[in-house]
XYZ file of C-alpha atoms in Angstrom:
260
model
C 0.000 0.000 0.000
C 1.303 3.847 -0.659
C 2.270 5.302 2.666
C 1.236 9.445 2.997
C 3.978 11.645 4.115
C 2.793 15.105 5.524
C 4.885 18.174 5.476
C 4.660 19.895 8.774
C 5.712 23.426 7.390
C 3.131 23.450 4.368
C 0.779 20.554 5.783
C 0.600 19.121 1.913
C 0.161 15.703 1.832
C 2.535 13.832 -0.424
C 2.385 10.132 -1.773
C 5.307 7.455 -1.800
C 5.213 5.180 -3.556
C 7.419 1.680 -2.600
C 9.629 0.841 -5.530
C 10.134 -2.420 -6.747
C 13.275 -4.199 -7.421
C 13.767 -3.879 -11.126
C 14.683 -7.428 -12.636
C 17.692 -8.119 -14.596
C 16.200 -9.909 -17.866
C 20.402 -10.617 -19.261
C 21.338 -12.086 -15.377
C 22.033 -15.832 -15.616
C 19.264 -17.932 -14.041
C 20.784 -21.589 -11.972
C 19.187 -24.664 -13.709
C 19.381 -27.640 -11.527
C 18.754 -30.411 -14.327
C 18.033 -34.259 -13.257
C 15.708 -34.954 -16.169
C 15.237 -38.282 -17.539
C 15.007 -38.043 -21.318
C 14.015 -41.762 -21.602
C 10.898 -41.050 -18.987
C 8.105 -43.867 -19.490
C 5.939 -40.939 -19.478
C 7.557 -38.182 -21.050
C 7.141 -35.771 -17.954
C 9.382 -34.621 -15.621
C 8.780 -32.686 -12.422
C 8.873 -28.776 -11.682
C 10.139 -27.638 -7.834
C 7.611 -24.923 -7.162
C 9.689 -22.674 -4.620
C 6.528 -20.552 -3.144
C 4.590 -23.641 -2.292
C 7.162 -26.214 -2.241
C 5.598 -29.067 -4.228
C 6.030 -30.734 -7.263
C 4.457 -29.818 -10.951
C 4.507 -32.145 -13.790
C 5.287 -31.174 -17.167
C 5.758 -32.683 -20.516
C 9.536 -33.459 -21.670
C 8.026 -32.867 -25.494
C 4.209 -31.536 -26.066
C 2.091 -33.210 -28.524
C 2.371 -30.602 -31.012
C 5.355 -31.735 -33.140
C 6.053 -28.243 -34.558
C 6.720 -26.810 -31.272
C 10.221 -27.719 -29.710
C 11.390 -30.052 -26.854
C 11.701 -28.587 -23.079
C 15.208 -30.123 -23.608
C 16.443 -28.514 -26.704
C 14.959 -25.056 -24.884
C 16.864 -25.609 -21.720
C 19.952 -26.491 -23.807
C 19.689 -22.922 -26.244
C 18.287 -20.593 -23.332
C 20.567 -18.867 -21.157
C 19.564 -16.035 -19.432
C 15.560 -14.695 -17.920
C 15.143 -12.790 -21.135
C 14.991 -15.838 -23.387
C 13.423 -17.919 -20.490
C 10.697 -15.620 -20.624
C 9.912 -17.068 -24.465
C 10.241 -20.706 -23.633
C 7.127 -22.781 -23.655
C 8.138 -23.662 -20.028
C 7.548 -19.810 -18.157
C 4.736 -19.725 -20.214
C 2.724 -22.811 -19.371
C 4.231 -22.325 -15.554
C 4.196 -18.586 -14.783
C 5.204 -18.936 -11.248
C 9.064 -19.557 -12.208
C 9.750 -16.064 -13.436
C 9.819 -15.518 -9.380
C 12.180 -18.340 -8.816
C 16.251 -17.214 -8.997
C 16.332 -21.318 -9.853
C 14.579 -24.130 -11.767
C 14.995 -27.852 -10.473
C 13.764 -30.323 -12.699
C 13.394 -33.992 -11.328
C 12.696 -37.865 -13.169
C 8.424 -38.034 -12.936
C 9.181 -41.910 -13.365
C 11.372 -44.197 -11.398
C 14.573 -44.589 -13.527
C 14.016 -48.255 -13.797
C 11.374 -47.880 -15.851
C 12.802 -45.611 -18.653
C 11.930 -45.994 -22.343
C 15.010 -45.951 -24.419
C 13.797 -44.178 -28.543
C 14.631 -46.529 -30.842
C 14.794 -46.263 -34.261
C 14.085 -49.261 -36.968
C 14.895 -50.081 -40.551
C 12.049 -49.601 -43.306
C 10.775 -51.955 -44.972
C 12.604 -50.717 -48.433
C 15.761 -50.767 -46.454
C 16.102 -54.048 -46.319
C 17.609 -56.507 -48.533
C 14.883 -59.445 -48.515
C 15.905 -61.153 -51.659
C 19.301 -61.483 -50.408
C 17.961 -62.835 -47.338
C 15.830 -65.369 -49.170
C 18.488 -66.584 -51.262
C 20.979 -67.106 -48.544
C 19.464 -69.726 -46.924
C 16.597 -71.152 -50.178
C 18.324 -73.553 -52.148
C 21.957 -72.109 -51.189
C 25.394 -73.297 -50.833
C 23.939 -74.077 -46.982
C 21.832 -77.068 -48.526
C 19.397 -76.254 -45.737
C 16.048 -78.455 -45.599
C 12.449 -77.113 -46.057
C 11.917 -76.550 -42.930
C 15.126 -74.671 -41.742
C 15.209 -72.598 -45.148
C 12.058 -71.251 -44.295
C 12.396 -70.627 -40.072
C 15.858 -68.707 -40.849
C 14.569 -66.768 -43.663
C 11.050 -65.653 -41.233
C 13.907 -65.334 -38.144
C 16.148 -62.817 -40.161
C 13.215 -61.063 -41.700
C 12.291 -60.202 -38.280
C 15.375 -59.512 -36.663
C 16.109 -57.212 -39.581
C 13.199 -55.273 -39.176
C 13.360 -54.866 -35.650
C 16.664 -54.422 -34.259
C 17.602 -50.875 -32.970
C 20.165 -49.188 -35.651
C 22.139 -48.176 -32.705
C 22.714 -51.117 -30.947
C 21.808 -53.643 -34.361
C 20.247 -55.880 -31.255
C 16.790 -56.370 -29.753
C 15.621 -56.951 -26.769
C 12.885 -60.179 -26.679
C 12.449 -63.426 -25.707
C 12.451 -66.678 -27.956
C 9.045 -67.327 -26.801
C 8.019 -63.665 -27.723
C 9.331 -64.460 -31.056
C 7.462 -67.902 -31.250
C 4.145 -66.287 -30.661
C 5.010 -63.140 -32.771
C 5.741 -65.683 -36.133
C 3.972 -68.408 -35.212
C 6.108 -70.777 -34.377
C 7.218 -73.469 -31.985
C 9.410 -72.856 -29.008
C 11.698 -75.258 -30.293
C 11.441 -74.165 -33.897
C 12.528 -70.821 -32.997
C 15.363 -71.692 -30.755
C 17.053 -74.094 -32.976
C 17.026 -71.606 -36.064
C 18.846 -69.091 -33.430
C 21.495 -71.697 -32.411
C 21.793 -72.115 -36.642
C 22.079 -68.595 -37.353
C 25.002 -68.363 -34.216
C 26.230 -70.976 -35.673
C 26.611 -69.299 -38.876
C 27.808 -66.129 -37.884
C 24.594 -63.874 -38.336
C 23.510 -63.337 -34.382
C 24.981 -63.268 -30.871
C 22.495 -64.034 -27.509
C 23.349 -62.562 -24.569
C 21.194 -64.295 -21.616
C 21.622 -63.861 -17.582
C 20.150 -65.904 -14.831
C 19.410 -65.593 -11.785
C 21.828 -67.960 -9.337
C 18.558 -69.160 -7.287
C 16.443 -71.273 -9.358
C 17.752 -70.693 -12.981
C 15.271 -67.929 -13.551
C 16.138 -66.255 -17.235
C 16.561 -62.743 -16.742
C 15.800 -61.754 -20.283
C 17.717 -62.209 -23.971
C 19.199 -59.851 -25.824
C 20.102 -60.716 -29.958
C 22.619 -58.708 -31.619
C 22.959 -59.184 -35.313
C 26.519 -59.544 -36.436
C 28.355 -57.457 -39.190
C 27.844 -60.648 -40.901
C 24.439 -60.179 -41.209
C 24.388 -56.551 -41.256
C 26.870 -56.373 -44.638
C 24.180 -58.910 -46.138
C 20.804 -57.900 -45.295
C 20.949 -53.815 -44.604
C 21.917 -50.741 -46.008
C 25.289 -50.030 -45.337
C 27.015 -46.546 -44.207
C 28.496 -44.177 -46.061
C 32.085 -44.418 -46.226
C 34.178 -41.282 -46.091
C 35.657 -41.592 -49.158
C 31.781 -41.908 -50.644
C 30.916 -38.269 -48.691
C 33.936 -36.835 -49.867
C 33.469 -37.603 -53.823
C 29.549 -37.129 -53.085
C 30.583 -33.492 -51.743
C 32.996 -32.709 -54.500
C 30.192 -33.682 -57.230
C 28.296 -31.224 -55.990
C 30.360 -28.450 -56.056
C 31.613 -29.341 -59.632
C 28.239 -29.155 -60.654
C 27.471 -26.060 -63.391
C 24.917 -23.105 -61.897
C 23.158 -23.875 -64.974
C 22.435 -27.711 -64.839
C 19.121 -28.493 -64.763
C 17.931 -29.644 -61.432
C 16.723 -32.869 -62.497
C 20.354 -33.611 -63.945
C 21.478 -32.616 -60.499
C 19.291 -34.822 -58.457
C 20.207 -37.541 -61.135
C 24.120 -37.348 -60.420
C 23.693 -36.531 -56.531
C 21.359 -40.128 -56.928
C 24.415 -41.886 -58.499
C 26.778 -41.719 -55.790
């Protein structure tokens, strides 16, 4: 409230008004950052300072056009270009706070891990057919066929980070429709030959499997998927380019970029 001072000698009466701490929108504002990116649910949790509890939040809203809380943490700096981030203005109450804490919403255990498969035009099916149909491997029927469904599925999806996948052989069984037995023979073929590697833990008490995890080989990733660029490939791919005339037509351009 505005006080009233009164002058004794001229009795006027004279209003002061309290002034407010002006805020410095270039300081530096302390982010305390323990997000999990791979949340199960996406959120994480806000500290609210003035009532001291916890607001959710989404790591990345639904809108795809609109950018992750992440990527604005990472580019914003000071309160200025806090102020524009989607996170003051769904949550007003942090342009008071001198610091944001962000904490996990989900228990770390249960993070998600964003994978990322091949397409279906990515990989090479015909080769994988005709390694194992009437090959040099002189499989039978029956094994031609389980290690050409196995691969097909493996292939399409394995992370392309890791080239491995999670799952269990009777996962796999249900999945293609096959027997238990089926599906773990093919595997011990295809280890056999060079094309996967299991990695399996159990427990000490009572043999309990604690999950499987297949990783394809380079064997199988040479054979069956689209391989990197090489260096050498960028390099004569980049010098292409720049020997290419202002004045070529752009479909000749595409058509020679296409080439490499």
């Amino acid at each position: 409230m505005p006080s009233i001072d009164i002058d004794e000698d001229t009795s006027v009466e004279t209003t002061t008004m309290k002034e407010t701490p002006t805020l410095d929108l270039n300081a530096k504002v302390e982010i305390i950052n323990f997000i999990n990116t791979f949340d199960v649910k996406g959120n994480c949790y806000l500290y609210h300072e003035g009532e001291e509890k916890l607001v959710s939040t989404l790591l990345r809203p639904d809108d795809r056009k609109r950018i992750s809380l992440m990527k604005e943490l990472e580019e914003a700096r000071t309160i200025r270009q806090l102020h524009k981030t989607r996170l003051f203005k769904d949550h007003p109450f942090l342009k008071k706070q001198k610091r944001i804490i962000l904490l996990p919403y989900s228990s770390i255990s249960k993070s998600h891990m964003q994978t990322s498969h091949y397409s279906e035009r990515e990989i090479n099916r015909t080769k994988i057919i005709n390694t194992f149909w009437k090959s040099k491997l002189e499989l039978h029927y029956d094994a031609a066929e389980a290690s050409i469904l196995v691969c097909s599925f493996l292939a399409q999806n394995i992370d392309r980070n890791t080239h491995g996948l999670g799952i269990s052989q009777s996962k796999i069984a249900i999945v293609l429709g096959m027997s238990l037995r089926r599906v773990s023979d093919t595997l011990n073929r295809l280890e056999q030959l060079g094309y996967v590697r299991r990695y399996t833990e159990k427990a000490k008490r009572g043999k309990l499997s604690l999950g499987t995890f297949i990783q394809v080989t380079e064997n199988f990733s040479s054979q069956f998927l689209p391989q990197k660029r090489s260096w050498e490939s960028l390099r004569k791919s980049k010098n292409r380019v720049l020997s290419i005339n202002h004045k070529t037509p752009l479909r000749s351009i595409i058509f020679n970029f296409c080439k490499v």
